[in-house]
mmCIF file of C-alpha atoms in Angstrom:
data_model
loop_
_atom_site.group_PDB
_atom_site.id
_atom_site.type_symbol
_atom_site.label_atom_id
_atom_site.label_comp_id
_atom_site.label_asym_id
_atom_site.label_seq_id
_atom_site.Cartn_x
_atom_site.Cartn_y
_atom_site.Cartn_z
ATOM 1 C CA UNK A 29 3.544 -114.953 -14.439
ATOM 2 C CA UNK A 30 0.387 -113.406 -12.383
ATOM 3 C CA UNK A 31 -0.330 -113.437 -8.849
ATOM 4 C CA UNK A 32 -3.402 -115.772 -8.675
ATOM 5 C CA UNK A 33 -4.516 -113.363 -5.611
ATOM 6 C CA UNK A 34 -4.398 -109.989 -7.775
ATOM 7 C CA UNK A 35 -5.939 -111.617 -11.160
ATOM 8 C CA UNK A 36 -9.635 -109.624 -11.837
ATOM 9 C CA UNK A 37 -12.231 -112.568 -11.048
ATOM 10 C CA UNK A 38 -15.114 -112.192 -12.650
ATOM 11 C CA UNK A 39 -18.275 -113.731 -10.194
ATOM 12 C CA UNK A 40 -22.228 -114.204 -11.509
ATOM 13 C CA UNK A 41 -22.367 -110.282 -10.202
ATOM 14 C CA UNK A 42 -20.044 -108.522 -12.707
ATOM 15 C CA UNK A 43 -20.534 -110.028 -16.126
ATOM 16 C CA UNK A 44 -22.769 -108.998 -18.721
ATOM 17 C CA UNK A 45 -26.025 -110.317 -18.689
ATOM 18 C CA UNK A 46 -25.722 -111.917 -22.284
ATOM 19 C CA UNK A 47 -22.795 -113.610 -21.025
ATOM 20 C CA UNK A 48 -24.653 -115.022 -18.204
ATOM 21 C CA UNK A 49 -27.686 -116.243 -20.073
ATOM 22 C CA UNK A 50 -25.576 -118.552 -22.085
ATOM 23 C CA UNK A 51 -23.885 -119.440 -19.395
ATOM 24 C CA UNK A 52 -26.946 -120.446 -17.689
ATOM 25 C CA UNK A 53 -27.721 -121.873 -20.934
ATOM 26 C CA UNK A 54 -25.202 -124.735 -20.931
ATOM 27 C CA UNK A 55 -26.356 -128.229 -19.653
ATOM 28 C CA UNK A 56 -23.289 -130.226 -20.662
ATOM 29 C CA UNK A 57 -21.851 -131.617 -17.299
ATOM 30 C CA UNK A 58 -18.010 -130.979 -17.671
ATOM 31 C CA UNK A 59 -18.484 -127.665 -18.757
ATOM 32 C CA UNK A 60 -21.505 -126.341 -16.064
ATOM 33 C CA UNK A 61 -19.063 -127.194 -13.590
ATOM 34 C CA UNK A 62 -16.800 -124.974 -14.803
ATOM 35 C CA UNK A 63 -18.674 -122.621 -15.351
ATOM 36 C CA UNK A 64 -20.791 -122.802 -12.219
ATOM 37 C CA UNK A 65 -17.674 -122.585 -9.905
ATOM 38 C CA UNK A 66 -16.778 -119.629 -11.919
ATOM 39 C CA UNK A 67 -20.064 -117.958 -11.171
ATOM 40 C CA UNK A 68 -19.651 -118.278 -7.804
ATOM 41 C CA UNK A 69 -15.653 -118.039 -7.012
ATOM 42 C CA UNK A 70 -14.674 -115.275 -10.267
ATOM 43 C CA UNK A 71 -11.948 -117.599 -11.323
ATOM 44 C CA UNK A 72 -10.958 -121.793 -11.743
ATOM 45 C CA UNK A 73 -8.036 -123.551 -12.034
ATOM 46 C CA UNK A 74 -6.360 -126.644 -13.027
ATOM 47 C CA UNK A 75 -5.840 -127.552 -9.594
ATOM 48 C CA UNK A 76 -9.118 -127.176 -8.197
ATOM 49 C CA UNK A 77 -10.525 -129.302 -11.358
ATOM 50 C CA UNK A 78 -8.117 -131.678 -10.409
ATOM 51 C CA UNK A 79 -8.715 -131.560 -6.746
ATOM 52 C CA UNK A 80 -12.578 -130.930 -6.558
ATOM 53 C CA UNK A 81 -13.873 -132.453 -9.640
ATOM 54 C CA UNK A 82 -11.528 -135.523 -10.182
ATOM 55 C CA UNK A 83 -10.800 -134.393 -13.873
ATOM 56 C CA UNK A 84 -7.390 -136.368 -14.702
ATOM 57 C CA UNK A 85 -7.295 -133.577 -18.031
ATOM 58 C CA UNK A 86 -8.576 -130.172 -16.453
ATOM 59 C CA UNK A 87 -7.454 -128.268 -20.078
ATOM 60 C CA UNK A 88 -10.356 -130.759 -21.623
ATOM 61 C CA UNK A 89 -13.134 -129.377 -19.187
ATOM 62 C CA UNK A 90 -11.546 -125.665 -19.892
ATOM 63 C CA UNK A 91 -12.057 -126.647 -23.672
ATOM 64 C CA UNK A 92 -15.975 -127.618 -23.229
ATOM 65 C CA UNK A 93 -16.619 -124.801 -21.501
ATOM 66 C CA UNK A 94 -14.796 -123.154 -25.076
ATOM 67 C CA UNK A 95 -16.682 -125.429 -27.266
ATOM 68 C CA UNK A 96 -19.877 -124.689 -26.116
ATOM 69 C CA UNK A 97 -18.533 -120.203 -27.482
ATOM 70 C CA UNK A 98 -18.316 -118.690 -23.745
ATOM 71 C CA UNK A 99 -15.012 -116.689 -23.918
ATOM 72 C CA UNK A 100 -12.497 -117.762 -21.356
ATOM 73 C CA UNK A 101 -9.025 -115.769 -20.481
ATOM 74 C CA UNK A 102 -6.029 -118.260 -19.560
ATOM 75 C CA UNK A 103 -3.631 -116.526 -16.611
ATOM 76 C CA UNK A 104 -0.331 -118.799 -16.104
ATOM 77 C CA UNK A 105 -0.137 -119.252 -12.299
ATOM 78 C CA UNK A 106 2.064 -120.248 -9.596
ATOM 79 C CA UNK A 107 0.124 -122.740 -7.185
ATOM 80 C CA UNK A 108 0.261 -121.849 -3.348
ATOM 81 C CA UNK A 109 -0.260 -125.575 -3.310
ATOM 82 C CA UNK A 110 2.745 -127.073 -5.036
ATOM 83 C CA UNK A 111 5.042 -123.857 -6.260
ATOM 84 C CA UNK A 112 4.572 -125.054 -10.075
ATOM 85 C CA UNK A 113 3.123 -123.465 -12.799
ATOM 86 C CA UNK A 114 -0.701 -123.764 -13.729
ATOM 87 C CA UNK A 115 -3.708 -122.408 -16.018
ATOM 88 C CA UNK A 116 -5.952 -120.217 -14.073
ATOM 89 C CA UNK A 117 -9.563 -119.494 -16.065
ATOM 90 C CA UNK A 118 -11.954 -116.466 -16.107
ATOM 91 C CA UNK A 119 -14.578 -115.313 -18.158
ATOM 92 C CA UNK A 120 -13.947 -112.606 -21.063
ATOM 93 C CA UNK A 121 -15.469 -110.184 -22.449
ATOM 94 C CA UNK A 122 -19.193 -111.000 -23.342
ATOM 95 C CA UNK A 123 -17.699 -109.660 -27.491
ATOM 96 C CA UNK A 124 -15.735 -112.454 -27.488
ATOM 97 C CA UNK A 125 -18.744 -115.042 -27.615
ATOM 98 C CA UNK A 126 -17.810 -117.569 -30.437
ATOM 99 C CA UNK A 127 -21.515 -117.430 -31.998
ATOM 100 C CA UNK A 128 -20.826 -120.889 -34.186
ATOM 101 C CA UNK A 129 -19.763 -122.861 -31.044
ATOM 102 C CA UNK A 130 -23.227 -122.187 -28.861
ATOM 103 C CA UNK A 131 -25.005 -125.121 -27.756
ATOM 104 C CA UNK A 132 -21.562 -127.426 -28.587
ATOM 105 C CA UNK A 133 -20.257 -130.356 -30.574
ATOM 106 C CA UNK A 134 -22.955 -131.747 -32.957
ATOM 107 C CA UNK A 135 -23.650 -135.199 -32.773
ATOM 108 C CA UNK A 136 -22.751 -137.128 -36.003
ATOM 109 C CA UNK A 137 -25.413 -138.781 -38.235
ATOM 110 C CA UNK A 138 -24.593 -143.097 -37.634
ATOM 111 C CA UNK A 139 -24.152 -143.261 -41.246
ATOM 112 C CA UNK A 140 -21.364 -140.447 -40.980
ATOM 113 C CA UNK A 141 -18.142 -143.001 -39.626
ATOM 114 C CA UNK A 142 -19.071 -145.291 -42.916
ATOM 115 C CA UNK A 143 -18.645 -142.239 -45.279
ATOM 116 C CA UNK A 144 -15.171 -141.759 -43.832
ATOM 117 C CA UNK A 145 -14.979 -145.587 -43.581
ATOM 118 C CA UNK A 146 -15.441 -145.397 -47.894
ATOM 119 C CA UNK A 147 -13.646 -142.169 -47.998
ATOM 120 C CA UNK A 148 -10.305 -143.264 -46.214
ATOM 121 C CA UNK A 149 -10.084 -146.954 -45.319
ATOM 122 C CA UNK A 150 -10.136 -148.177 -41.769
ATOM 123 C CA UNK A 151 -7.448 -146.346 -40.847
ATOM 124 C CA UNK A 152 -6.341 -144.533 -38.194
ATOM 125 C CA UNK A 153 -5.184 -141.126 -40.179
ATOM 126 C CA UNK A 154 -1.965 -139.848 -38.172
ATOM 127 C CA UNK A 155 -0.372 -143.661 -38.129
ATOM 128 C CA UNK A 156 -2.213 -145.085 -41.174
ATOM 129 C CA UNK A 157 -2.582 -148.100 -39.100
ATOM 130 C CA UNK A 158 -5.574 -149.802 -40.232
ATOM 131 C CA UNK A 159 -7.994 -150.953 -37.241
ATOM 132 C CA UNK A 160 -11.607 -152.168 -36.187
ATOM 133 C CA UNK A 161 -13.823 -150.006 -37.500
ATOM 134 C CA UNK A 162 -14.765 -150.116 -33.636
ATOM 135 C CA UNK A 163 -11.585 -148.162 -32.679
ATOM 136 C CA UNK A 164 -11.893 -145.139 -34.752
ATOM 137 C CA UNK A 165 -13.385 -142.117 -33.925
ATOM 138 C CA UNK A 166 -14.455 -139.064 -36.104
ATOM 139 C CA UNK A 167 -12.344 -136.084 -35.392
ATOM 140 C CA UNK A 168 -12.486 -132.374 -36.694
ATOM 141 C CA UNK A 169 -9.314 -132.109 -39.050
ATOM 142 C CA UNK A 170 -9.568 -128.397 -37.641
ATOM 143 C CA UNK A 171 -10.186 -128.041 -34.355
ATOM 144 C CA UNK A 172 -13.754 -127.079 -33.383
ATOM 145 C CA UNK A 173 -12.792 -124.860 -31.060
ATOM 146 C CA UNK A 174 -11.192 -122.932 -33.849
ATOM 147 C CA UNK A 175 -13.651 -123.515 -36.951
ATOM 148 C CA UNK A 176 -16.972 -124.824 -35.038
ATOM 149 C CA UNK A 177 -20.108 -125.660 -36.615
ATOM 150 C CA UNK A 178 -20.659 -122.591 -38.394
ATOM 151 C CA UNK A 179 -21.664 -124.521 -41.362
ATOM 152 C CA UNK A 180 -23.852 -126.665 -39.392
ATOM 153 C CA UNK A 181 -26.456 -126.670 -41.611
ATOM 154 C CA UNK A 182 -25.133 -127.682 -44.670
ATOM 155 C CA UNK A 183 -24.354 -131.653 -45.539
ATOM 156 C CA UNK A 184 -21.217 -132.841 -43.635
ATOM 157 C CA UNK A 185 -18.053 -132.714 -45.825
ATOM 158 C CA UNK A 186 -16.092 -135.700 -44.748
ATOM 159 C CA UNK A 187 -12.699 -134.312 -46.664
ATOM 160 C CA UNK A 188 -12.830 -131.488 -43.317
ATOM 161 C CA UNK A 189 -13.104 -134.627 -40.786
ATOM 162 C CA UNK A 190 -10.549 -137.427 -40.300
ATOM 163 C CA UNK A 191 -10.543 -140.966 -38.288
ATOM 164 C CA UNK A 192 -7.922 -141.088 -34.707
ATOM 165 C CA UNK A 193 -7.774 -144.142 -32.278
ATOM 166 C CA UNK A 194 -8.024 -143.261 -28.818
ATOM 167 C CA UNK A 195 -3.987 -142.506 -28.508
ATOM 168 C CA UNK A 196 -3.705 -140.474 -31.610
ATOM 169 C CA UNK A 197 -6.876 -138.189 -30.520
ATOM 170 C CA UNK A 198 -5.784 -137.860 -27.328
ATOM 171 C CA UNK A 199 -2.042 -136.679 -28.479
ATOM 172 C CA UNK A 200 -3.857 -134.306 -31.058
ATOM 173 C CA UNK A 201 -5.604 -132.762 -28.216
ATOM 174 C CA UNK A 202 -2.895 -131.940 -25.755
ATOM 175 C CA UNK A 203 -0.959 -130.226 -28.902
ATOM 176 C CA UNK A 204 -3.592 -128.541 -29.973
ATOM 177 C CA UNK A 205 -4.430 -127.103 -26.536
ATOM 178 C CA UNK A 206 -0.889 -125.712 -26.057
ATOM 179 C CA UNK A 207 -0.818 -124.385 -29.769
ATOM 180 C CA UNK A 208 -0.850 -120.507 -29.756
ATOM 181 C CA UNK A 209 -3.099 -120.974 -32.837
ATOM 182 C CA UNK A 210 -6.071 -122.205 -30.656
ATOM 183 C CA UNK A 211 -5.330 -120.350 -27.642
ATOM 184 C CA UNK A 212 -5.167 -116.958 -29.240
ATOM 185 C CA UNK A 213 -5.384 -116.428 -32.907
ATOM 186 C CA UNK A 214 -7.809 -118.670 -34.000
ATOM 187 C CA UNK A 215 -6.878 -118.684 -37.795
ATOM 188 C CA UNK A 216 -8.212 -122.244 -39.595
ATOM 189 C CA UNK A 217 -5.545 -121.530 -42.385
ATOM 190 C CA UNK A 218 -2.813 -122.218 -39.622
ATOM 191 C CA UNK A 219 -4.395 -125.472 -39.167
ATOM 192 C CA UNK A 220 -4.701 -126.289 -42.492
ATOM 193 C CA UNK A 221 -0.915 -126.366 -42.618
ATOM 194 C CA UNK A 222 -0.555 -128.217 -39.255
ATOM 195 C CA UNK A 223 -0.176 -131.991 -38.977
ATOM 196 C CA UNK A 224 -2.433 -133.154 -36.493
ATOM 197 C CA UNK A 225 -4.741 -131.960 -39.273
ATOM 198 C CA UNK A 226 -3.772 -133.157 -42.643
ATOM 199 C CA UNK A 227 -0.752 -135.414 -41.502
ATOM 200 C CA UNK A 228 -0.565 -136.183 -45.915
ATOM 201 C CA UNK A 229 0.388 -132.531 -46.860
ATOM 202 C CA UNK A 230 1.521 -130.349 -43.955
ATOM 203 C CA UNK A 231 4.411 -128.116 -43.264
ATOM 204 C CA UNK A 232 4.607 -127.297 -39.552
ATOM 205 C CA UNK A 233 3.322 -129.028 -36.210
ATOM 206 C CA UNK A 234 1.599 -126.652 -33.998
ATOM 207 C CA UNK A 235 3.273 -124.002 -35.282
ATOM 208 C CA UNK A 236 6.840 -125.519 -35.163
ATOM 209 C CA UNK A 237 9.123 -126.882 -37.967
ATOM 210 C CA UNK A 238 8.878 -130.671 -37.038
ATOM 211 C CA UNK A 239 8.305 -133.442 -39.224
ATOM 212 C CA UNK A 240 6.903 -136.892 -37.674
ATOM 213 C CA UNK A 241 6.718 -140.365 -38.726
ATOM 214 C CA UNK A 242 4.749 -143.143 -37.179
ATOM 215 C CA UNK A 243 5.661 -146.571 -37.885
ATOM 216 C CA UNK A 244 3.710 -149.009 -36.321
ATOM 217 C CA UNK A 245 4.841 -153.006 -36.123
ATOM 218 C CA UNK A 246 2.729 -155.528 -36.932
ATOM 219 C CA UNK A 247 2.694 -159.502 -36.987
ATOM 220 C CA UNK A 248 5.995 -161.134 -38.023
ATOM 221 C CA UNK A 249 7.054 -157.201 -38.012
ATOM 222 C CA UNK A 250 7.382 -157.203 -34.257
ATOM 223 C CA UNK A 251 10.491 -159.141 -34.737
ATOM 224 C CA UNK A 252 12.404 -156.974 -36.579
ATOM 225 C CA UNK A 253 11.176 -153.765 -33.965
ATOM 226 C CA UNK A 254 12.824 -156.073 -30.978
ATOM 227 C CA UNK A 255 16.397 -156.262 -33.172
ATOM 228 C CA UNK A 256 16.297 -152.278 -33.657
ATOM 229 C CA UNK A 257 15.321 -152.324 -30.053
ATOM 230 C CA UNK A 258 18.106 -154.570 -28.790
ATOM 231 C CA UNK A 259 20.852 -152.921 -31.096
ATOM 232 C CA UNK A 260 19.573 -149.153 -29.678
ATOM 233 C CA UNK A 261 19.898 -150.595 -26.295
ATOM 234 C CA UNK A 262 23.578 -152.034 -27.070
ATOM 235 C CA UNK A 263 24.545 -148.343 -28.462
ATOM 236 C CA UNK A 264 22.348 -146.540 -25.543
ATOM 237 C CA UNK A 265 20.138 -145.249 -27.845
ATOM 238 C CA UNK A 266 16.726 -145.032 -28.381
ATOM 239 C CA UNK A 267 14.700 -146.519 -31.430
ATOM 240 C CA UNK A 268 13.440 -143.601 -33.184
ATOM 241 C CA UNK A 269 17.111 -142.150 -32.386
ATOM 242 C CA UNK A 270 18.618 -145.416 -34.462
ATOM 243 C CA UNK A 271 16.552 -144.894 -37.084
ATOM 244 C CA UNK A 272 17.068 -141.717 -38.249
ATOM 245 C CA UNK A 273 21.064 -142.369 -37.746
ATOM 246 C CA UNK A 274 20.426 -145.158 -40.462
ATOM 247 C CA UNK A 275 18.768 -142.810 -42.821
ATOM 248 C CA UNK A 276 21.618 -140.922 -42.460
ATOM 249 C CA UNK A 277 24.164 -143.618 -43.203
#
């Protein structure tokens, strides 16, 4: 665990000037406010996103600033604040620049979501649930903070993109930012494996031996969730606990 006061900061006045032009570069609001309170203080964390900025998610504004290639090193922290643990940002060094990820996420053509829409149903893909085409959003099966755009030229391949409602990108995202694989290695063939990117064929979950099922309830299906529900409550259980004791059985 570093001391927050002895990390190196790195200020507008001691990075490389290449690093600083695409820094300057950067008009996306959540990350040019991470990166301008960088500039000026050497260092950011999670706390003062939270307590400056108002970001509910400060790891999401860390991973703009990632998105968009500037190189940022992560320093666990203890906060004078509270005593617990947080992330603590600076900028690398200016050979770490992720050259596919400049300038950001591309925007999607409109006619993209309807490919996927033909491709794979409208379905959410880590639940299968099938939705308003309204509720889906296009994801990266790969992170783009690992893979990027580096292909961004070439037509879109909609077998390297998948469809997530709101809950299921959101969970993606907060296991892919505390995945080792994003934070330091970087490897797409990791992800290829993972779940949160092909949830049909993987073998690991963020780098851990875990398998997952979602099983959503629907229509006259709710009734038989509320008599798993009421018999795990009689045994003091809970569902998904119940239902892998009945596999079992």
């Amino acid at each position: 665990m570093a001391d927050l006061d002895k990390i190196q900061r790195t200020p507008q006045s001691l990075i490389d000037p290449a690093l600083l032009a695409l820094c300057l570069s950067i008009e996306a609001k959540r990350a040019r406010t991470v990166i301008d309170h960088i500039l000026e203080h050497g260092i950011i964390t999670n706390e003062e996103l939270s307590d400056l900025y108002g970001y509910d998610h400060p790891p999401r504004a860390i991973r703009d600033v990632r998105e968009n290639g500037i190189p940022l090193i992560t320093h666990n922290v203890i906060s004078p604040k509270t005593g617990r643990r947080m992330g603590a940002y600076t900028f690398d060094d200016v050979s770490k620049i992720k050259r596919g990820r400049i300038g950001g996420r591309k925007a999607f053509p409109k006619r993209f979501k309807q490919d996927l829409i033909e491709m794979y149903g409208a379905r959410d893909a880590v639940t299968g649930e099938g939705l308003d085409e309204r509720y889906l959003q296009i994801d990266h099966r790969i992170p783009y903070e690992v893979i990027g755009d580096d292909n961004s030229g070439a037509k879109l391949d909609p077998a390297e993109f998948m469809l997530l409602d709101a809950s299921s990108n959101r969970a993606k995202s907060w296991s892919c930012e505390h995945c080792d694989n994003l934070i330091t290695k970087h490897d797409p063939q990791i992800c290829r494996r993972c779940f949160w990117a092909f949830p049909e064929d993987y073998d690991h979950i963020a780098e851990t031996q875990s398998r997952r099922a979602d099983i959503v309830w629907t229509g006259e299906e709710v009734q038989d969730y509320e008599k798993l529900k009421a018999e795990a409550q009689a045994l003091s259980m809970e569902v998904p606990a119940l239902i892998k004791q009945k596999l079992r059985e």
